[in-house]
Tab-separated table of C-alpha atoms in Angstrom:
chain	number	residue	atom	x	y	z
J	1	MET	CA	-97.599	-38.707	8.884
J	2	ASP	CA	-99.522	-41.618	10.361
J	3	VAL	CA	-99.698	-42.685	13.992
J	4	VAL	CA	-100.733	-46.291	14.563
J	5	HIS	CA	-102.046	-46.945	18.053
J	6	PHE	CA	-101.755	-50.613	19.020
J	7	THR	CA	-104.235	-51.253	21.780
J	8	ALA	CA	-106.155	-53.982	23.622
J	9	SER	CA	-109.619	-53.819	25.174
J	10	TRP	CA	-108.336	-55.439	28.379
J	11	SER	CA	-105.571	-52.848	28.898
J	12	GLY	CA	-106.334	-50.182	31.480
J	13	THR	CA	-103.542	-47.917	30.248
J	14	CYS	CA	-104.962	-48.102	26.718
J	15	ARG	CA	-108.324	-46.905	28.008
J	16	VAL	CA	-106.625	-44.051	29.881
J	17	ILE	CA	-104.620	-42.842	26.860
J	18	ALA	CA	-107.490	-43.070	24.320
J	19	PRO	CA	-108.970	-39.624	25.166
J	20	VAL	CA	-105.481	-38.091	24.985
J	21	LEU	CA	-105.072	-39.434	21.466
J	22	ALA	CA	-108.523	-38.099	20.542
J	23	ASP	CA	-107.454	-34.632	21.750
J	24	LEU	CA	-104.243	-34.854	19.707
J	25	ALA	CA	-106.287	-35.731	16.634
J	26	LYS	CA	-108.269	-32.512	17.117
J	27	LYS	CA	-105.146	-30.404	17.694
J	28	LEU	CA	-103.110	-31.941	14.860
J	29	PRO	CA	-105.559	-32.746	12.052
J	30	ASN	CA	-102.795	-33.155	9.447
J	31	VAL	CA	-101.835	-36.471	11.082
J	32	THR	CA	-103.716	-39.696	10.317
J	33	TYR	CA	-104.479	-41.765	13.416
J	34	LEU	CA	-105.122	-45.495	13.145
J	35	LYS	CA	-106.176	-47.851	15.921
J	36	VAL	CA	-105.252	-51.537	15.869
J	37	ASP	CA	-106.664	-53.989	18.411
J	38	VAL	CA	-103.881	-56.518	18.942
J	39	ASP	CA	-106.335	-59.269	19.822
J	40	GLU	CA	-108.258	-58.809	16.577
J	41	LEU	CA	-105.200	-58.267	14.359
J	42	LYS	CA	-102.495	-60.393	15.968
J	43	THR	CA	-100.506	-60.811	12.762
J	44	VAL	CA	-100.299	-57.032	12.248
J	45	ALA	CA	-99.057	-56.563	15.815
J	46	GLU	CA	-96.482	-59.319	15.288
J	47	GLU	CA	-95.274	-57.771	12.022
J	48	TRP	CA	-94.590	-54.489	13.843
J	49	ASN	CA	-92.987	-56.260	16.853
J	50	VAL	CA	-95.565	-54.919	19.311
J	51	GLU	CA	-94.905	-56.426	22.722
J	52	ALA	CA	-96.617	-54.007	25.131
J	53	MET	CA	-99.794	-51.943	25.197
J	54	PRO	CA	-100.170	-49.257	24.244
J	55	THR	CA	-97.580	-48.944	21.487
J	56	PHE	CA	-97.543	-46.060	19.039
J	57	ILE	CA	-95.819	-46.440	15.686
J	58	TYR	CA	-95.046	-43.295	13.689
J	59	LEU	CA	-94.963	-43.744	9.916
J	60	LYS	CA	-94.097	-41.414	7.077
J	61	GLU	CA	-94.938	-42.669	3.593
J	62	GLY	CA	-95.235	-46.179	5.030
J	63	ASN	CA	-91.799	-46.152	6.673
J	64	LEU	CA	-91.216	-46.478	10.411
J	65	ILE	CA	-89.739	-43.254	11.744
J	66	ASP	CA	-90.417	-43.501	15.478
J	67	LYS	CA	-92.039	-45.588	18.196
J	68	VAL	CA	-93.379	-44.900	21.686
J	69	VAL	CA	-94.184	-47.742	24.067
J	70	GLY	CA	-96.446	-46.968	27.002
J	71	ALA	CA	-99.019	-44.340	27.906
J	72	LYS	CA	-96.599	-41.414	27.777
J	73	LYS	CA	-98.981	-38.537	27.138
J	74	ASP	CA	-96.435	-35.732	26.753
J	75	GLU	CA	-94.076	-37.817	24.664
J	76	LEU	CA	-96.824	-38.701	22.175
J	77	GLN	CA	-97.403	-35.100	21.145
J	78	GLN	CA	-93.713	-34.163	21.286
J	79	ARG	CA	-92.804	-37.025	18.961
J	80	ILE	CA	-95.553	-36.070	16.490
J	81	VAL	CA	-94.361	-32.466	16.352
J	82	LEU	CA	-90.652	-33.349	16.182
J	83	THR	CA	-91.191	-36.053	13.600
J	84	ASN	CA	-93.152	-33.686	11.363
J	85	LEU	CA	-90.364	-31.105	11.588
J	86	VAL	CA	-87.461	-33.487	11.006
J	87	HIS	CA	-88.942	-35.703	8.321
């Protein structure tokens, strides 16, 4: 599974959630984590309909399987675990 973290350097909530995502990467090494700066890659953010920061897109074999909008620390890990079990 892949988790794509859409972020922006100007977003305070993105800066707050970044260490949480780093901890998740250590705890769940079987997941690939990607970071996309929406200001640098506007077209990618538009293609995935990202409207708020941070947004987390969960992909399995390139297909969208879940999405979390906002710095919801507990929900991030829960969704990763549940998504791995269900898909």
